[in-house]
PDB file of C-alpha atoms in Angstrom:
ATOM      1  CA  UNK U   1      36.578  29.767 -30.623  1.00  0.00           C
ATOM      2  CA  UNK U   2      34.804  29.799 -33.950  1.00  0.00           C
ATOM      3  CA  UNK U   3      33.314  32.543 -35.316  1.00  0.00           C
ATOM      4  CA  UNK U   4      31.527  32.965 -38.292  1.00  0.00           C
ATOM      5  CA  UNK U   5      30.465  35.788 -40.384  1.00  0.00           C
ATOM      6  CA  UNK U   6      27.484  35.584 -42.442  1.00  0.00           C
ATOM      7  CA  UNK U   7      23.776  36.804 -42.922  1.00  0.00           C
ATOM      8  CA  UNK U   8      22.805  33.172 -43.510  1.00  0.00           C
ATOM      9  CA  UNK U   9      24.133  30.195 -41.992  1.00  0.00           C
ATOM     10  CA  UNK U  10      23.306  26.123 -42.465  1.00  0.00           C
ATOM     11  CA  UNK U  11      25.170  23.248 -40.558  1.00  0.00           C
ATOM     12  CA  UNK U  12      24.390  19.994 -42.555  1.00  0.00           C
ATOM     13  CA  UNK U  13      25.260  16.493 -40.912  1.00  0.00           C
ATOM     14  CA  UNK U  14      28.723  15.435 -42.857  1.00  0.00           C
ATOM     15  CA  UNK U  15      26.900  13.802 -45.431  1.00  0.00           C
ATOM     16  CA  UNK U  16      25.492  17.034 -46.498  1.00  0.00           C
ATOM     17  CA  UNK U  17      21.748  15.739 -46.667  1.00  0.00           C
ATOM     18  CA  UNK U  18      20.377  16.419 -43.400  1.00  0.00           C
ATOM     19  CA  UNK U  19      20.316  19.834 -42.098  1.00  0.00           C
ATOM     20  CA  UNK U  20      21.009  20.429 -38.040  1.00  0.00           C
ATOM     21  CA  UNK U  21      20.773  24.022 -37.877  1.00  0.00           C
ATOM     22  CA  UNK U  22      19.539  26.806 -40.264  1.00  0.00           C
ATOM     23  CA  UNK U  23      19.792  30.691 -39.313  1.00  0.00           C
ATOM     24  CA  UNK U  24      18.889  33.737 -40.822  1.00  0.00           C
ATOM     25  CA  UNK U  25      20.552  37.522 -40.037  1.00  0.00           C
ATOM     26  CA  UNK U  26      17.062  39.306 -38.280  1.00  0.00           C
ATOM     27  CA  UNK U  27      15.176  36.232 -39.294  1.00  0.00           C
ATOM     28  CA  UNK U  28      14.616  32.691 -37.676  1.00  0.00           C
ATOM     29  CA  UNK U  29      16.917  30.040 -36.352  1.00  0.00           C
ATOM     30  CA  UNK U  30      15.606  26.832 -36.947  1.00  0.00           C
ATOM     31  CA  UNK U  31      16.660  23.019 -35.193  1.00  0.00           C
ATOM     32  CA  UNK U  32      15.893  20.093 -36.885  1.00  0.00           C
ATOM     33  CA  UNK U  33      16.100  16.577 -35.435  1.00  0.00           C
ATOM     34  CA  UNK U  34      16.584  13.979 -38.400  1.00  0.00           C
ATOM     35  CA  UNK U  35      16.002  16.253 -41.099  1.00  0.00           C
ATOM     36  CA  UNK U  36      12.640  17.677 -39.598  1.00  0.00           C
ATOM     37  CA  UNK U  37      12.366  20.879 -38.166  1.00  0.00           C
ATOM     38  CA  UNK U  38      11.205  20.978 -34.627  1.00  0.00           C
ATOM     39  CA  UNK U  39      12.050  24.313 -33.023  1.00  0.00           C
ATOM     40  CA  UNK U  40      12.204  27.920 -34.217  1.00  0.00           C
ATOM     41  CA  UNK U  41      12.879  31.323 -33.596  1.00  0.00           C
ATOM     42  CA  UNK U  42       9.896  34.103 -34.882  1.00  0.00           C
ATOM     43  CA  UNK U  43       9.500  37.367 -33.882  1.00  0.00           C
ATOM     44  CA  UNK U  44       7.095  37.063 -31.260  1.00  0.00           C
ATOM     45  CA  UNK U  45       9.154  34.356 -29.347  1.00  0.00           C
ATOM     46  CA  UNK U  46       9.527  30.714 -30.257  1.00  0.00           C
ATOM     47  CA  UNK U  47       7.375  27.952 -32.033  1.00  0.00           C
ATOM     48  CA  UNK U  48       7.989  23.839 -31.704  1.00  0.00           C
ATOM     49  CA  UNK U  49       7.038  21.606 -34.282  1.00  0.00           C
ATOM     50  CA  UNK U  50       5.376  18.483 -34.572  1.00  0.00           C
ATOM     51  CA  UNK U  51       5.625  15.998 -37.588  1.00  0.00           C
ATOM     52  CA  UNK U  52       2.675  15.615 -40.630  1.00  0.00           C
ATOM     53  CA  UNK U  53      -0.347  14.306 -38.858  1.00  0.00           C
ATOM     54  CA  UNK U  54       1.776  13.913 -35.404  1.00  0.00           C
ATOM     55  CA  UNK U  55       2.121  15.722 -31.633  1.00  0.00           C
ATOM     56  CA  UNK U  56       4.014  18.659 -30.774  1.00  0.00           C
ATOM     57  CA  UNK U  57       5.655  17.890 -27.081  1.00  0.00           C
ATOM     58  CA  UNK U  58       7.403  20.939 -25.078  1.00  0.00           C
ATOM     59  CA  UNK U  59       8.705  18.951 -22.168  1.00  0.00           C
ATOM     60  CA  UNK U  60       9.823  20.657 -19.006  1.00  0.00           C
ATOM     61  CA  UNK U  61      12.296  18.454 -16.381  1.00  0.00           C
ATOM     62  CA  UNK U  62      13.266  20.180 -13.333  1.00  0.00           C
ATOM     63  CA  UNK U  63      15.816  19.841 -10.343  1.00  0.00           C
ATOM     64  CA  UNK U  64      18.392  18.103 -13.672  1.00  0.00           C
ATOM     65  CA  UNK U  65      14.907  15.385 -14.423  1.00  0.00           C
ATOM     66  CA  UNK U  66      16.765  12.916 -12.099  1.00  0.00           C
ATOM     67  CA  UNK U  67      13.272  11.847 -10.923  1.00  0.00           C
ATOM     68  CA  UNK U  68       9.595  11.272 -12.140  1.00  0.00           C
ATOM     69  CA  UNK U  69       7.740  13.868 -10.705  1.00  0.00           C
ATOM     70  CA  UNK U  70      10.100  16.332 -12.622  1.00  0.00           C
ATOM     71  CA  UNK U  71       9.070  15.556 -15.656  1.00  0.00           C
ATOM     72  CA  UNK U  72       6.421  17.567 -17.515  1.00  0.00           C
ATOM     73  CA  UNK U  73       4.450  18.277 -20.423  1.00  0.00           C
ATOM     74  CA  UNK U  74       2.781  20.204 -23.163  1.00  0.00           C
ATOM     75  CA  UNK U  75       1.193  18.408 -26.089  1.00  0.00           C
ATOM     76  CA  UNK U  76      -0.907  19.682 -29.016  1.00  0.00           C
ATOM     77  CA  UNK U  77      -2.680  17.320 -30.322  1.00  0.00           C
ATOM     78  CA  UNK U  78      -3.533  17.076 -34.153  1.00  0.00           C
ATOM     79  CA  UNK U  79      -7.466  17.423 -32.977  1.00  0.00           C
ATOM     80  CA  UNK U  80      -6.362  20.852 -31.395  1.00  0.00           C
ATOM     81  CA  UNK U  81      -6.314  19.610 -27.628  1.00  0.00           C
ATOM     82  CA  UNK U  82      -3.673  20.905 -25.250  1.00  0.00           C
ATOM     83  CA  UNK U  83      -2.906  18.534 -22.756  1.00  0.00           C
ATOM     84  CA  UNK U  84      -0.629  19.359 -19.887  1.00  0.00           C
ATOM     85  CA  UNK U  85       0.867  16.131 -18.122  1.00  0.00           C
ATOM     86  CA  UNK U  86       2.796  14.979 -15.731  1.00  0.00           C
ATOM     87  CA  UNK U  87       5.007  11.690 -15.774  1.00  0.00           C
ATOM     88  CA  UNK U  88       5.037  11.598 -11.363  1.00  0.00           C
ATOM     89  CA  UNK U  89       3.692   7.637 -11.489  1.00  0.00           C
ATOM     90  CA  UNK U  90       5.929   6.731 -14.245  1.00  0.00           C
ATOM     91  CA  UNK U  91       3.914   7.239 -17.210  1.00  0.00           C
ATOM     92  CA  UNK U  92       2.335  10.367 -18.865  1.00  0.00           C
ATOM     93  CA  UNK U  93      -0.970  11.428 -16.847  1.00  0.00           C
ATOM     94  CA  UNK U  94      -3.661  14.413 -18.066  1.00  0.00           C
ATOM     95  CA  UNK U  95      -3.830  17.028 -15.237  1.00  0.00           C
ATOM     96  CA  UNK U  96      -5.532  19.756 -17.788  1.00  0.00           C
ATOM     97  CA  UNK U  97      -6.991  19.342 -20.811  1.00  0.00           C
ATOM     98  CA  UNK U  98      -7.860  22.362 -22.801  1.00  0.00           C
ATOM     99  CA  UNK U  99     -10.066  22.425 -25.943  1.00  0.00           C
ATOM    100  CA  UNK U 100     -10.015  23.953 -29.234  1.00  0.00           C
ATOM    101  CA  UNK U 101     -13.198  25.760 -30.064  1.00  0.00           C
ATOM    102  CA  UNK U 102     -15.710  25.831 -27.789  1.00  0.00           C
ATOM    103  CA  UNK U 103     -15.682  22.084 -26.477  1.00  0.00           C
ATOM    104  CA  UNK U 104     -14.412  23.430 -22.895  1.00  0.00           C
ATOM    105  CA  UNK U 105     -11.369  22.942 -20.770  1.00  0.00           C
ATOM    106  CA  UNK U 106     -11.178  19.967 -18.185  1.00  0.00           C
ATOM    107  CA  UNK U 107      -9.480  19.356 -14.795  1.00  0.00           C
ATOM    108  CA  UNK U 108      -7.912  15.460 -14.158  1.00  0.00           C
ATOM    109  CA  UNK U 109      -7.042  13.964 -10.883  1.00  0.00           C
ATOM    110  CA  UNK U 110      -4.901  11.192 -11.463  1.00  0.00           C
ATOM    111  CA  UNK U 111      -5.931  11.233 -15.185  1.00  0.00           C
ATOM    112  CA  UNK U 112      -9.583  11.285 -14.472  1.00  0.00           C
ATOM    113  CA  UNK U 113     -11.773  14.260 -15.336  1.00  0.00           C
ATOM    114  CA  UNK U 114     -13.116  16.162 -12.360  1.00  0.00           C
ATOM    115  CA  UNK U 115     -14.041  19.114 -13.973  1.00  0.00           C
ATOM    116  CA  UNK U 116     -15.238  20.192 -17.244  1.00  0.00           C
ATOM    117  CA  UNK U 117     -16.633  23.583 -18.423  1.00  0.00           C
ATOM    118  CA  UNK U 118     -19.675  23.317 -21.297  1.00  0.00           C
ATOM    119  CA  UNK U 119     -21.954  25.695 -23.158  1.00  0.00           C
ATOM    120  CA  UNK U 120     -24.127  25.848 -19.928  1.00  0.00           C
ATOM    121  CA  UNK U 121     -21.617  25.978 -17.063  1.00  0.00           C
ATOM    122  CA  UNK U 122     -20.151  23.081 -15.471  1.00  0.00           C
ATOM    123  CA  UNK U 123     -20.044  19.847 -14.840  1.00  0.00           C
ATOM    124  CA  UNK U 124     -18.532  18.127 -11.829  1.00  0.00           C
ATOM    125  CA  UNK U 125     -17.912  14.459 -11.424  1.00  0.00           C
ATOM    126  CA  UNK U 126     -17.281  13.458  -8.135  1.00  0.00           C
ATOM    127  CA  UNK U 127     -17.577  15.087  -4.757  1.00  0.00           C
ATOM    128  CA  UNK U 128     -18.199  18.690  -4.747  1.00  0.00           C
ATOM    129  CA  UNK U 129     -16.416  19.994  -0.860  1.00  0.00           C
ATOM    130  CA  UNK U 130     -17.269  23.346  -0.033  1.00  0.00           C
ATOM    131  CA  UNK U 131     -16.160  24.523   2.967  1.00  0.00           C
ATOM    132  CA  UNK U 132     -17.222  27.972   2.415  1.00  0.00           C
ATOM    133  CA  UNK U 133     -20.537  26.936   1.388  1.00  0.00           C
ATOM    134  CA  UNK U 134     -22.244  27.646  -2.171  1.00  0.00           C
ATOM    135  CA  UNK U 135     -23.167  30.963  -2.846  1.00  0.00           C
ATOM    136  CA  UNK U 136     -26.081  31.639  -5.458  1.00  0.00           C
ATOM    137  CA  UNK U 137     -26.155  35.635  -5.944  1.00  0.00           C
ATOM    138  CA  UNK U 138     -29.575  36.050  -7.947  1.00  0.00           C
ATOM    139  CA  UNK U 139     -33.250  35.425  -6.447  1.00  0.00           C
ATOM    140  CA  UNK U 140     -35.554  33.650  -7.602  1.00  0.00           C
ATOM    141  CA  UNK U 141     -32.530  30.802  -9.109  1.00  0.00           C
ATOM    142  CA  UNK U 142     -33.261  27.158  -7.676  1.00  0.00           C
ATOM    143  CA  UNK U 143     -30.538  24.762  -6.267  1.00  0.00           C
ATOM    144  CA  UNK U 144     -32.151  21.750  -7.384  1.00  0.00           C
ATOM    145  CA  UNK U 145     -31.476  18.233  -6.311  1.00  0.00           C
ATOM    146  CA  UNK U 146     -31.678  14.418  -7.582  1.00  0.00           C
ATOM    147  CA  UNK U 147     -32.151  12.961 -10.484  1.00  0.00           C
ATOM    148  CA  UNK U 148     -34.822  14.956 -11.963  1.00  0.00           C
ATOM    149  CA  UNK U 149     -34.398  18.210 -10.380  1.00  0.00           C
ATOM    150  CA  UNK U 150     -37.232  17.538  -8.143  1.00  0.00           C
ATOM    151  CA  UNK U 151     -36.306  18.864  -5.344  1.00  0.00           C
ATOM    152  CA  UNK U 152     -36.074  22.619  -5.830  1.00  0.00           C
ATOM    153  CA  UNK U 153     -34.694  25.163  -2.826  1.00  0.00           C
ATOM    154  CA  UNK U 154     -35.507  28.675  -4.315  1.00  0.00           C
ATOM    155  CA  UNK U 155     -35.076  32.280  -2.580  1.00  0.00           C
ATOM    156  CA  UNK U 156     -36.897  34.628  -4.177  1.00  0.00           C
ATOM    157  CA  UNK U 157     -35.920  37.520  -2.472  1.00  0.00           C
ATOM    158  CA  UNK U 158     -38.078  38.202   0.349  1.00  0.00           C
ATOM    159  CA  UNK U 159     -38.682  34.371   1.062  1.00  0.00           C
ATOM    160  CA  UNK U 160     -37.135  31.078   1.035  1.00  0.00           C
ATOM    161  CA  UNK U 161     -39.065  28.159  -0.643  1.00  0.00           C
ATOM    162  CA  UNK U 162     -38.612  24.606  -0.239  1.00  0.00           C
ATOM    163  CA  UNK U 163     -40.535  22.708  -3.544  1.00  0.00           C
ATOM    164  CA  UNK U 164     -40.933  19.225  -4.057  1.00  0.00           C
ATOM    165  CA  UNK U 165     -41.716  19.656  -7.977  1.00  0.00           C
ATOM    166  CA  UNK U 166     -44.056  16.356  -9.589  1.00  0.00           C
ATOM    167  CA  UNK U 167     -44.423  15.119  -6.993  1.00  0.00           C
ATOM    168  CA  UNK U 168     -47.667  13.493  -5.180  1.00  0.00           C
ATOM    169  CA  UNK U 169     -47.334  15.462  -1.710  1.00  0.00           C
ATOM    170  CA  UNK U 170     -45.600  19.191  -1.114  1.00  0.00           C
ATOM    171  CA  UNK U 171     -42.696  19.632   1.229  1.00  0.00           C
TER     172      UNK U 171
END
C-alpha cells in the first residue's frame, strides 16, 4: 500500500508537464484529463468542468452501460441550457431542456418539444389527453377555441355561456 503524508499533493504524468491529480489538506481535489481540469471537490459537493467556450457532460450509465438505454446525460451548454438526454436509440436525444433566465423549461418526446413553459403559461404542441378532464378554477375565465379564439365557453359563476365572438350569427 502507499501512503503518503502531505497537506498538498500533485501526481504529474512522467514527463512532469501534465498534471493527473492535484489535492489540497481541507481544500479541493481536482482531476484533470489531458492537462485540463474536469472534476473537483468544493465544499458544498462537487463541480465538473467543461473546456473554454465548450460543454460540460455528467454522464450516468447504469446496470455496468452494457446497453443503450443505460446511458445518460447532463450537459450545460455555453448558452446556459441544461439538457438532460438519453442515448436509448443510439444517439444522444433531448428529453428536458431547461433554460437559463427566464426563456422556460421544455419537455421532448423522442427529441421533439411537447411542452414548453413561457412568460404567459404554456404552450403545448401536439395532442393534449385529459382523462380527468380540464379544470378552470376562476369564473368568468374563457376556454377559447380555433384559430382566433372565436369560440369562447365562459362560466361566470352563476351561468354558463357559450359565445361565438366576430362572428356574423350567435351560438
Amino acid at each position: 500500500a502507499l501512503k503518503v503524508l502531505s497537506s498538498n499533493i500533485q501526481l504529474l504524468n512522467a514527463a512532469g508537464n501534465e498534471t493527473i491529480i492535484q489535492g489540497t489538506q481541507n481544500g479541493a481535489v481536482e482531476l484533470y484529463h489531458d492537462n485540463s481540469k474536469k472534476f473537483d471537490t468544493i465544499a458544498e459537493g462537487v463541480r465538473v468542468h467543461g473546456d473554454e467556450g465548450g460543454t460540460a457532460q455528467l454522464q450516468l450509465l447504469a446496470d455496468e452501460g452494457d446497453d443503450n438505454p443505460d446511458y445518460w446525460r447532463f450537459v450545460a451548454e455555453t448558452d446556459g441550457t441544461l439538457n438532460i438526454q438519453d442515448f436509448a436509440t443510439g444517439s444522444y436525444l433531448n428529453n428536458i431542456r431547461l433554460n437559463s433566465g427566464a426563456a422556460g423549461v421544455e419537455l421532448y418526446f423522442n427529441n421533439s418539444k411537447k411542452f414548453e413553459t413561457a412568460s404567459g403559461g404554456v404552450a403545448i404542441t401536439g395532442r393534449l389527453d385529459c382523462t380527468e378532464g380540464i379544470d378552470i378554477d376562476a369564473n368568468n375565465q374563457a376556454f377559447r377555441l380555433g384559430a382566433s379564439q372565436n369560440l369562447q365557453l365562459v362560466y361566470t359563476g352563476s351561468a354558463a355561456e357559450i359565445k361565438n365572438i366576430d362572428a356574423s350569427t350567435p351560438i
